[in-house]
Coordinates of C-alpha atoms in Angstrom, one line a residue:
M80 CA -10.1 11.8 15.5
T81 CA -12.1 14.3 13.4
G82 CA -12.0 17.9 12.2
R83 CA -9.1 20.0 11.2
Q84 CA -6.6 18.3 13.5
S85 CA -7.2 14.9 11.9
L86 CA -7.2 16.3 8.4
R87 CA -3.8 17.9 9.0
L88 CA -2.5 14.6 10.4
L89 CA -3.7 12.5 7.5
G90 CA -2.1 15.0 5.1
L91 CA 1.1 14.5 7.1
I92 CA 1.1 10.7 7.1
T93 CA 0.4 10.4 3.4
G94 CA 3.6 12.3 2.7
M95 CA 5.9 9.9 4.7
V96 CA 8.6 7.6 3.6
L97 CA 11.3 5.7 5.5
S98 CA 15.0 6.5 5.8
G99 CA 18.2 5.0 4.6
C100 CA 21.0 5.4 2.0
A101 CA 23.8 3.5 0.4
Y102 CA 26.0 3.4 -2.7
G103 CA 27.0 0.9 -5.4
L104 CA 23.8 -1.2 -5.4
D105 CA 22.7 -3.4 -8.3
F106 CA 19.8 -1.2 -9.6
I107 CA 18.5 -0.7 -13.0
P108 CA 20.5 2.3 -14.3
E109 CA 18.8 5.6 -14.2
E110 CA 19.1 8.2 -16.9
K111 CA 22.6 9.4 -17.4
D112 CA 21.7 13.0 -16.4
S113 CA 20.2 12.0 -13.1
P114 CA 22.4 13.7 -10.4
R115 CA 23.2 11.8 -7.2
S116 CA 22.4 13.8 -4.1
S117 CA 25.3 14.5 -1.8
W118 CA 25.8 12.3 1.2
P119 CA 25.1 15.1 3.8
V120 CA 21.9 16.1 1.9
T121 CA 20.9 12.4 1.7
Q122 CA 21.4 11.9 5.5
E123 CA 19.4 15.0 6.4
I124 CA 16.5 14.1 4.1
L125 CA 16.3 10.5 5.2
R126 CA 16.5 11.4 8.9
S127 CA 13.6 13.8 8.5
L128 CA 11.6 11.1 6.7
Q129 CA 12.3 8.6 9.4
E130 CA 11.0 10.9 12.1
R131 CA 7.8 11.5 10.1
E132 CA 7.1 7.8 9.7
A133 CA 7.5 7.1 13.4
A134 CA 4.3 9.2 13.9
V135 CA 1.9 6.7 12.3
T136 CA 1.4 3.0 13.2
S137 CA -2.3 2.2 12.6
L138 CA -5.5 3.4 10.8
Q139 CA -9.2 2.7 10.9
A140 CA -11.1 4.1 8.0
V141 CA -14.1 3.9 5.7
L142 CA -12.8 3.9 2.1
D143 CA -14.6 4.6 -1.2
L144 CA -13.0 2.5 -4.0
T145 CA -13.3 2.9 -7.8
V146 CA -12.1 -0.2 -9.5
R147 CA -11.4 -0.2 -13.2
R148 CA -10.5 -3.5 -14.9
R149 CA -10.0 -3.2 -18.7
E150 CA -13.4 -1.8 -19.9
T151 CA -15.3 -2.3 -16.7
Q152 CA -15.8 0.0 -13.7
E153 CA -17.1 -0.7 -10.2
Y154 CA -17.7 1.3 -7.1
R155 CA -17.2 -0.2 -3.6
Q156 CA -17.2 0.9 0.0
E157 CA -14.8 -0.8 2.5
V158 CA -14.2 -0.6 6.2
V159 CA -10.5 -1.1 6.9
A160 CA -8.4 -1.6 10.0
I161 CA -4.6 -1.9 9.6
E162 CA -1.6 -1.9 11.8
R163 CA 2.1 -2.0 10.9
P164 CA 3.9 -4.1 9.9
D165 CA 1.4 -6.5 8.3
L166 CA -2.0 -6.7 10.1
I167 CA -5.0 -5.9 7.9
R168 CA -8.8 -6.4 7.8
L169 CA -11.0 -5.2 5.0
E170 CA -14.8 -5.5 5.0
S171 CA -16.9 -4.9 1.9
I172 CA -20.2 -3.1 2.6
G173 CA -23.1 -4.3 0.5
W174 CA -26.7 -3.2 0.1
G175 CA -28.3 -2.1 3.3
G176 CA -25.0 -1.6 5.1
F177 CA -24.4 -5.4 5.6
T178 CA -20.9 -6.9 5.3
S179 CA -20.7 -9.0 2.2
L180 CA -17.0 -9.9 2.2
V181 CA -14.2 -10.0 4.8
V182 CA -10.5 -10.1 3.9
A183 CA -8.0 -10.5 6.7
S184 CA -4.3 -11.2 7.3
D185 CA -2.2 -11.6 10.4
G186 CA 1.0 -11.4 8.3
R187 CA 1.3 -15.2 8.0
R188 CA -2.1 -16.4 6.8
L189 CA -4.6 -14.8 4.5
I190 CA -8.4 -15.4 4.3
A191 CA -11.3 -14.1 2.3
H192 CA -14.9 -15.0 3.4
A193 CA -17.8 -14.3 1.2
L194 CA -20.6 -14.3 3.8
L195 CA -23.7 -14.6 1.5
E196 CA -22.1 -17.4 -0.7
N197 CA -20.4 -19.0 2.3
I198 CA -17.2 -19.3 0.4
F199 CA -14.0 -19.4 2.5
I200 CA -10.6 -18.8 0.8
E201 CA -7.4 -19.3 2.7
G202 CA -3.7 -19.6 2.2
S203 CA -0.3 -18.2 3.1
A204 CA 0.1 -14.4 3.1
T205 CA 2.3 -14.4 0.0
P206 CA 2.1 -11.9 -2.9
D207 CA 0.8 -14.6 -5.2
N208 CA -2.1 -15.4 -2.9
V209 CA -2.8 -11.7 -2.3
A210 CA -2.9 -11.3 -6.1
A211 CA -5.4 -14.3 -6.4
I212 CA -7.9 -12.3 -4.3
T213 CA -7.1 -8.7 -5.0
G214 CA -5.5 -8.7 -8.4
L215 CA -2.5 -6.8 -6.9
R216 CA 0.7 -8.9 -6.4
V217 CA 1.8 -7.4 -3.1
A218 CA 2.4 -8.7 0.4
P219 CA 0.0 -7.6 3.2
A220 CA 2.8 -5.4 4.6
H221 CA 3.0 -3.5 1.2
L222 CA -0.7 -2.8 1.3
V223 CA -0.7 -1.7 4.9
R224 CA 2.1 0.8 4.2
L225 CA 0.4 2.2 1.1
L226 CA -2.9 2.8 2.9
L227 CA -0.9 4.6 5.6
G228 CA 0.7 6.9 3.1
L229 CA 4.0 5.1 3.2
P230 CA 6.1 3.5 0.4
P231 CA 5.5 -0.3 0.1
L232 CA 9.0 -1.2 1.3
S233 CA 11.1 -0.1 4.3
V234 CA 14.0 2.1 3.2
R235 CA 17.2 1.1 4.9
M236 CA 20.4 3.1 5.0
E237 CA 22.5 0.4 3.4
K238 CA 20.1 -0.4 0.5
T239 CA 18.9 3.1 -0.7
E240 CA 20.1 5.6 -3.2
L241 CA 18.9 9.2 -3.6
Y242 CA 18.9 11.3 -6.8
G243 CA 17.9 14.9 -7.6
P244 CA 16.1 17.0 -7.4
D245 CA 15.2 16.9 -11.1
D246 CA 13.5 19.5 -13.4
D247 CA 10.1 18.5 -11.9
H248 CA 11.3 19.5 -8.4
A249 CA 11.3 15.9 -7.2
Y250 CA 13.9 13.6 -5.6
L251 CA 14.1 10.0 -6.8
L252 CA 14.7 7.4 -4.0
R253 CA 15.4 3.8 -4.8
G254 CA 15.6 0.9 -2.3
Q255 CA 15.7 -2.9 -2.2
E256 CA 14.1 -5.5 0.0
S257 CA 14.7 -8.8 -1.7
P258 CA 13.2 -9.8 -4.0
F259 CA 11.4 -6.4 -4.4
T260 CA 12.8 -3.0 -5.5
Q261 CA 11.0 0.3 -5.3
R262 CA 11.4 3.7 -7.0
L263 CA 9.9 6.7 -5.2
W264 CA 9.5 10.3 -6.2
L265 CA 9.4 12.9 -3.3
S266 CA 8.6 16.6 -3.5
D267 CA 11.7 18.7 -3.0
D268 CA 9.4 21.2 -1.2
D269 CA 8.1 19.2 1.8
L270 CA 9.4 15.7 1.0
S271 CA 5.9 14.3 0.5
L272 CA 5.5 11.0 -1.3
L273 CA 4.2 11.8 -4.8
R274 CA 4.3 8.5 -6.7
G275 CA 6.2 5.3 -6.9
E276 CA 6.8 1.9 -8.6
L277 CA 7.3 -1.6 -7.0
Y278 CA 9.3 -4.2 -8.9
D279 CA 9.7 -7.9 -8.3
G280 CA 13.2 -8.4 -9.6
T281 CA 13.1 -6.4 -12.8
S282 CA 9.4 -6.9 -13.4
L283 CA 7.1 -3.9 -12.7
R284 CA 4.3 -5.1 -10.4
L285 CA 2.6 -2.0 -9.2
R286 CA 2.5 1.8 -9.8
F287 CA 1.0 4.1 -7.2
R288 CA 0.6 7.8 -6.7
Y289 CA -1.0 10.2 -4.2
S290 CA -3.2 13.1 -5.2
P291 CA -4.8 16.0 -3.2
A292 CA -8.5 15.6 -2.7
G293 CA -9.4 18.8 -0.9
H294 CA -9.2 19.8 2.7
G295 CA -5.7 18.3 3.1
L296 CA -6.8 14.8 2.2
R297 CA -4.9 12.8 -0.4
M298 CA -6.3 10.0 -2.6
L299 CA -4.3 6.9 -3.4
F300 CA -4.2 5.4 -6.9
L301 CA -3.0 1.9 -7.5
E302 CA -2.2 0.4 -10.9
E303 CA -1.3 -3.2 -11.8
P304 CA -0.1 -2.6 -15.4
F305 CA 0.0 -6.2 -16.6
K306 CA -3.7 -7.0 -15.7
Q307 CA -4.8 -3.4 -16.6
L308 CA -6.3 -3.0 -13.1
T309 CA -6.5 0.3 -11.3
V310 CA -7.9 1.1 -7.9
E311 CA -8.7 4.6 -6.8
V312 CA -8.9 4.9 -3.0
S313 CA -10.5 7.9 -1.2
Y314 CA -10.9 8.3 2.6
R315 CA -14.5 8.9 3.6
S316 CA -13.7 8.9 7.4
Y317 CA -10.7 7.8 9.4
N318 CA -9.1 7.5 12.8
V319 CA -5.3 7.6 13.0
N320 CA -3.3 5.5 15.4
P321 CA -6.3 3.8 17.2
D322 CA -5.8 1.0 19.6
L323 CA -7.0 -2.0 17.6
P324 CA -8.0 -5.2 19.3
R325 CA -6.1 -8.3 18.2
E326 CA -9.3 -10.1 17.6
L327 CA -9.8 -8.0 14.4
F328 CA -6.9 -9.8 12.8
R329 CA -7.4 -13.3 14.1
I330 CA -7.8 -15.8 11.3
P331 CA -11.2 -17.6 11.8
Q332 CA -12.1 -21.2 11.0
P333 CA -14.4 -21.8 8.1
A334 CA -18.1 -21.5 8.9
Q335 CA -20.1 -24.7 9.0
G336 CA -21.0 -25.8 5.5
A337 CA -18.6 -23.3 3.8
R338 CA -17.0 -24.1 0.5
V339 CA -13.3 -24.0 1.3
V340 CA -10.7 -22.9 -1.3
N341 CA -7.1 -23.6 -0.4
L342 CA -4.8 -21.2 -2.4
D343 CA -1.7 -23.0 -1.3
A344 CA -3.0 -26.1 -3.1
G345 CA -3.2 -24.1 -6.4
L346 CA -7.0 -23.8 -6.4
A347 CA -8.4 -20.7 -8.1
P348 CA -10.6 -18.5 -6.0
L349 CA -14.3 -18.2 -6.9
L350 CA -14.5 -14.5 -6.1
R351 CA -12.3 -11.5 -6.4
F352 CA -11.7 -8.4 -4.2
P353 CA -11.8 -5.7 -5.1

């Protein structure tokens, strides 16, 4: 999918969030002057958001990444294939266009294979293990959804609250999916997803926001505040809702002679992506 049609579609999917609403949940209190949206308005907004999300399930793209960690900065190019709910494959492109690193998850297992060094890292697809490789403490499903322009958590009717709009013309949507909580800010104009925060309990794990990048494209910014890590993601090319072969997400066995690092055994990885 290319041209104006695909640009419009990508602009659409990066403004999507899921539906749901409920009252009386155990959230961190908002500011006292934050108005709760009425139940009819909440239902209408969440129904519209749910219809939008149903339009996107998978993505194949070439991404340009700018990674900033404290005082260092690095540029990378990645080929990504993702499919909801939690299938993901990332390939780092090195000099000469050769693949230097493969990261893949089938939702249950996670691997990272550095081809040149022949280092094979494996473990359960937990947020802790994802953090050991990427620096971002999220589950594969969180990352898949963010790259599709969706919030990291599903928003369910019984575990969501809606506030606003506020003086910045944005609605605040909050939802839970144990042990995580998310706060999302949506434009009151077209309900596009502007920015958000992901918490593990009461600890802030991730900030993210979307920003226009010309021709209807939107850039994704990820920030891990504790480790002072930020990742800027721009879409060089993409194909929305492709039919992706299952082999892309199959977890391979370590190559012969590979140095194997088992994350579940508490071993530290010898490389880091991004």
